[in-house]
């Protein structure tokens, strides 16, 4: 493994995943830089993390931060997950072009590795059988389409230049750690918050839809180990366990000891109902299998949220 050589990391994006990744690499004694807009997660960054308040879609602002031998982790959400076809032109102007510029600059600077956080929840589309990395991709919305396009840009840039070693991580649905339930950052913390405060929760969609949830600690460890691989890879970062939204709601209610006032509404956006993921490649390549079950993860979050209210 090449992990001992990769000691500098630039995390692009200071959101939920970006901030947790920055702190995790800090704990591993890496030199960590974070580039992005200020967010509620900024206050949670470790003091040794160097933060750059920049607009990462502005090439001139981001290029000076990238250095030779950096591991660059693209953890920026880019477009909104609810974007529709009418948003595409603006998305291309604001995000697609700047992403191409970023790939070119990373290749020119001879970075150590480019790590792209893709979306296992959207790139495969509907699937009754757990999706593996070699399956055909079938995004059903604009968000998933962008992820697939960016994945292909990375692969083609590396094929042509041989100067952009990469790992594409198709991440399922991480939860846990610091998530602001008032900002609707993930359904699980919002459900827990509503149950504790006995507030109504409006759910847009189908409660029978199936998802793969991975606890943040498992996500971080799996990501870290995947980055140390010497070959270009595409890997599902997933628990490998399928859970319905209905089961999540029931588990939250059990752990909190209170019912949630649910208001169900049909969503106008196209969403994936059945998203099941195969994580055998992750287990075989890096020797790591996610350990925390959905009930254990929710239990930890409930305890932490109750403690914060004391």
CSV table of N, CA, C and O in Angstrom, one decimal, residues 84-140:
chain,number,residue,atom,x,y,z
A,84,UNK,N,-33.8,19.9,-11.3
A,84,UNK,CA,-34.5,19.2,-12.4
A,84,UNK,C,-33.9,19.7,-13.7
A,84,UNK,O,-32.9,20.4,-13.8
A,85,UNK,N,-34.4,19.2,-14.8
A,85,UNK,CA,-33.8,19.4,-16.1
A,85,UNK,C,-33.7,20.9,-16.4
A,85,UNK,O,-32.7,21.3,-17.1
A,86,UNK,N,-34.6,21.7,-16.0
A,86,UNK,CA,-34.5,23.2,-16.3
A,86,UNK,C,-33.3,23.8,-15.6
A,86,UNK,O,-33.0,25.0,-16.0
A,87,UNK,N,-32.7,23.2,-14.6
A,87,UNK,CA,-31.6,23.7,-13.9
A,87,UNK,C,-30.2,23.4,-14.6
A,87,UNK,O,-29.2,23.9,-14.2
A,88,UNK,N,-30.3,22.5,-15.6
A,88,UNK,CA,-29.0,22.0,-16.2
A,88,UNK,C,-28.1,23.1,-16.8
A,88,UNK,O,-26.9,23.1,-16.6
A,89,UNK,N,-28.7,24.0,-17.5
A,89,UNK,CA,-27.8,25.1,-18.1
A,89,UNK,C,-27.0,25.8,-17.1
A,89,UNK,O,-25.8,26.0,-17.2
A,90,UNK,N,-27.7,26.2,-16.0
A,90,UNK,CA,-27.0,26.9,-14.9
A,90,UNK,C,-26.0,26.0,-14.3
A,90,UNK,O,-24.9,26.5,-13.9
A,91,UNK,N,-26.4,24.8,-14.1
A,91,UNK,CA,-25.4,23.8,-13.4
A,91,UNK,C,-24.1,23.7,-14.2
A,91,UNK,O,-23.0,23.7,-13.7
A,92,UNK,N,-24.3,23.6,-15.6
A,92,UNK,CA,-23.1,23.5,-16.4
A,92,UNK,C,-22.2,24.7,-16.3
A,92,UNK,O,-21.0,24.6,-16.2
A,93,UNK,N,-22.8,25.9,-16.3
A,93,UNK,CA,-22.1,27.1,-16.3
A,93,UNK,C,-21.4,27.2,-14.9
A,93,UNK,O,-20.2,27.7,-14.9
A,94,UNK,N,-22.0,26.8,-13.8
A,94,UNK,CA,-21.4,27.1,-12.5
A,94,UNK,C,-20.6,26.0,-12.0
A,94,UNK,O,-19.6,26.2,-11.2
A,95,UNK,N,-20.9,24.7,-12.4
A,95,UNK,CA,-20.2,23.6,-11.7
A,95,UNK,C,-19.5,22.7,-12.7
A,95,UNK,O,-18.4,22.2,-12.4
A,96,UNK,N,-20.0,22.4,-13.9
A,96,UNK,CA,-19.4,21.5,-14.8
A,96,UNK,C,-18.1,22.0,-15.3
A,96,UNK,O,-17.0,21.3,-15.3
A,97,UNK,N,-18.1,23.2,-15.8
A,97,UNK,CA,-16.9,23.8,-16.4
A,97,UNK,C,-15.8,24.0,-15.3
A,97,UNK,O,-14.6,23.6,-15.6
A,98,UNK,N,-16.1,24.4,-14.1
A,98,UNK,CA,-15.1,24.5,-13.1
A,98,UNK,C,-14.6,23.2,-12.6
A,98,UNK,O,-13.4,23.1,-12.3
A,99,UNK,N,-15.4,22.1,-12.7
A,99,UNK,CA,-14.9,20.8,-12.4
A,99,UNK,C,-13.9,20.3,-13.4
A,99,UNK,O,-12.8,19.7,-13.1
A,100,UNK,N,-14.1,20.6,-14.7
A,100,UNK,CA,-13.1,20.2,-15.7
A,100,UNK,C,-11.8,21.0,-15.5
A,100,UNK,O,-10.7,20.4,-15.6
A,101,UNK,N,-11.9,22.3,-15.2
A,101,UNK,CA,-10.7,23.1,-14.9
A,101,UNK,C,-10.0,22.5,-13.7
A,101,UNK,O,-8.7,22.4,-13.7
A,102,UNK,N,-10.7,22.0,-12.7
A,102,UNK,CA,-10.1,21.4,-11.5
A,102,UNK,C,-9.3,20.2,-11.8
A,102,UNK,O,-8.2,20.0,-11.4
A,103,UNK,N,-9.9,19.3,-12.6
A,103,UNK,CA,-9.2,18.1,-13.1
A,103,UNK,C,-7.9,18.4,-13.8
A,103,UNK,O,-6.9,17.8,-13.6
A,104,UNK,N,-8.0,19.4,-14.7
A,104,UNK,CA,-6.8,19.7,-15.4
A,104,UNK,C,-5.7,20.3,-14.5
A,104,UNK,O,-4.5,19.9,-14.7
A,105,UNK,N,-6.1,21.1,-13.6
A,105,UNK,CA,-5.1,21.6,-12.6
A,105,UNK,C,-4.5,20.6,-11.8
A,105,UNK,O,-3.3,20.6,-11.5
A,106,UNK,N,-5.3,19.6,-11.3
A,106,UNK,CA,-4.8,18.5,-10.5
A,106,UNK,C,-3.8,17.7,-11.2
A,106,UNK,O,-2.8,17.2,-10.7
A,107,UNK,N,-4.1,17.4,-12.5
A,107,UNK,CA,-3.2,16.6,-13.3
A,107,UNK,C,-1.9,17.4,-13.6
A,107,UNK,O,-0.8,16.9,-13.5
A,108,UNK,N,-2.0,18.7,-13.9
A,108,UNK,CA,-0.8,19.5,-14.1
A,108,UNK,C,0.1,19.6,-12.9
A,108,UNK,O,1.3,19.6,-13.0
A,109,UNK,N,-0.5,19.7,-11.7
A,109,UNK,CA,0.2,19.8,-10.5
A,109,UNK,C,0.8,18.4,-10.0
A,109,UNK,O,1.5,18.4,-9.0
A,110,UNK,N,0.4,17.4,-10.7
A,110,UNK,CA,0.8,16.0,-10.3
A,110,UNK,C,0.5,15.7,-8.9
A,110,UNK,O,1.3,15.3,-8.1
A,111,UNK,N,-0.8,15.8,-8.6
A,111,UNK,CA,-1.2,15.4,-7.3
A,111,UNK,C,-1.1,13.9,-7.0
A,111,UNK,O,-0.9,13.1,-8.0
A,112,UNK,N,-1.2,13.5,-5.8
A,112,UNK,CA,-1.0,12.1,-5.5
A,112,UNK,C,-2.2,11.3,-5.9
A,112,UNK,O,-2.1,10.2,-6.5
A,113,UNK,N,-3.4,11.8,-5.6
A,113,UNK,CA,-4.6,11.1,-5.9
A,113,UNK,C,-5.8,12.0,-5.9
A,113,UNK,O,-5.9,12.9,-5.1
A,114,UNK,N,-6.8,11.8,-6.8
A,114,UNK,CA,-8.0,12.5,-6.8
A,114,UNK,C,-9.1,11.6,-6.3
A,114,UNK,O,-9.3,10.5,-6.9
A,115,UNK,N,-9.8,12.0,-5.3
A,115,UNK,CA,-10.8,11.2,-4.7
A,115,UNK,C,-12.2,11.9,-4.9
A,115,UNK,O,-12.4,13.0,-4.4
A,116,UNK,N,-13.1,11.2,-5.5
A,116,UNK,CA,-14.4,11.8,-5.9
A,116,UNK,C,-15.5,11.1,-5.1
A,116,UNK,O,-15.6,9.8,-5.2
A,117,UNK,N,-16.3,11.8,-4.3
A,117,UNK,CA,-17.4,11.2,-3.6
A,117,UNK,C,-18.6,11.3,-4.5
A,117,UNK,O,-19.2,12.3,-4.7
A,118,UNK,N,-18.9,10.1,-5.1
A,118,UNK,CA,-20.1,10.0,-5.9
A,118,UNK,C,-21.2,9.5,-5.1
A,118,UNK,O,-21.2,9.5,-3.9
A,119,UNK,N,-22.3,9.2,-5.8
A,119,UNK,CA,-23.6,8.9,-5.0
A,119,UNK,C,-24.1,7.5,-5.4
A,119,UNK,O,-24.7,7.3,-6.5
A,120,UNK,N,-23.9,6.5,-4.5
A,120,UNK,CA,-24.4,5.2,-4.8
A,120,UNK,C,-25.9,5.1,-4.7
A,120,UNK,O,-26.5,4.2,-5.3
A,121,UNK,N,-26.5,6.2,-4.1
A,121,UNK,CA,-27.9,6.2,-4.0
A,121,UNK,C,-28.7,6.7,-5.2
A,121,UNK,O,-29.9,6.5,-5.3
A,122,UNK,N,-27.9,7.2,-6.2
A,122,UNK,CA,-28.6,7.8,-7.4
A,122,UNK,C,-28.0,7.2,-8.7
A,122,UNK,O,-28.7,7.2,-9.7
A,123,UNK,N,-26.7,6.8,-8.8
A,123,UNK,CA,-26.1,6.5,-10.1
A,123,UNK,C,-26.7,5.1,-10.6
A,123,UNK,O,-26.7,4.9,-11.9
A,124,UNK,N,-27.1,4.2,-9.8
A,124,UNK,CA,-27.5,2.9,-10.2
A,124,UNK,C,-29.0,2.9,-10.6
A,124,UNK,O,-29.4,2.0,-11.4
A,125,UNK,N,-29.8,3.8,-10.1
A,125,UNK,CA,-31.2,3.8,-10.4
A,125,UNK,C,-31.9,2.7,-9.6
A,125,UNK,O,-31.4,2.3,-8.5
A,126,UNK,N,-33.0,2.2,-10.1
A,126,UNK,CA,-33.8,1.2,-9.4
A,126,UNK,C,-33.1,-0.2,-9.5
A,126,UNK,O,-32.6,-0.5,-10.5
A,127,UNK,N,-33.0,-0.9,-8.3
A,127,UNK,CA,-32.4,-2.2,-8.4
A,127,UNK,C,-32.9,-3.1,-7.3
A,127,UNK,O,-32.8,-2.7,-6.1
A,128,UNK,N,-33.4,-4.2,-7.7
A,128,UNK,CA,-33.9,-5.2,-6.7
A,128,UNK,C,-32.8,-6.1,-6.1
A,128,UNK,O,-32.8,-6.5,-5.0
A,129,UNK,N,-31.7,-6.3,-7.0
A,129,UNK,CA,-30.5,-7.0,-6.5
A,129,UNK,C,-29.5,-6.0,-6.2
A,129,UNK,O,-29.3,-5.0,-6.9
A,130,UNK,N,-28.7,-6.2,-5.1
A,130,UNK,CA,-27.7,-5.2,-4.7
A,130,UNK,C,-26.8,-4.9,-5.8
A,130,UNK,O,-26.2,-5.8,-6.5
A,131,UNK,N,-26.6,-3.6,-6.1
A,131,UNK,CA,-25.8,-3.1,-7.2
A,131,UNK,C,-24.3,-3.2,-6.9
A,131,UNK,O,-23.9,-2.8,-5.8
A,132,UNK,N,-23.5,-3.7,-7.8
A,132,UNK,CA,-22.1,-3.7,-7.7
A,132,UNK,C,-21.5,-2.7,-8.7
A,132,UNK,O,-22.2,-2.2,-9.6
A,133,UNK,N,-20.2,-2.5,-8.5
A,133,UNK,CA,-19.5,-1.4,-9.3
A,133,UNK,C,-19.5,-1.6,-10.8
A,133,UNK,O,-19.4,-0.6,-11.5
A,134,UNK,N,-19.6,-2.8,-11.3
A,134,UNK,CA,-19.6,-3.1,-12.7
A,134,UNK,C,-21.0,-3.1,-13.3
A,134,UNK,O,-21.1,-3.2,-14.6
A,135,UNK,N,-22.0,-2.8,-12.6
A,135,UNK,CA,-23.4,-2.8,-13.1
A,135,UNK,C,-23.5,-1.6,-14.0
A,135,UNK,O,-22.8,-0.6,-13.8
A,136,UNK,N,-24.5,-1.7,-14.9
A,136,UNK,CA,-24.8,-0.5,-15.8
A,136,UNK,C,-25.4,0.6,-14.9
A,136,UNK,O,-26.1,0.3,-14.0
A,137,UNK,N,-25.0,1.8,-15.2
A,137,UNK,CA,-25.5,3.0,-14.5
A,137,UNK,C,-26.8,3.5,-15.1
A,137,UNK,O,-26.9,3.6,-16.3
A,138,UNK,N,-27.8,3.9,-14.2
A,138,UNK,CA,-29.0,4.3,-14.8
A,138,UNK,C,-29.6,5.4,-13.9
A,138,UNK,O,-30.7,5.2,-13.2
A,139,UNK,N,-29.0,6.6,-13.8
A,139,UNK,CA,-29.5,7.6,-13.0
A,139,UNK,C,-30.9,8.1,-13.4
A,139,UNK,O,-31.2,8.2,-14.6
A,140,UNK,N,-31.8,8.4,-12.5
A,140,UNK,CA,-33.1,8.7,-12.8
A,140,UNK,C,-33.4,10.2,-12.5
A,140,UNK,O,-34.5,10.7,-12.8
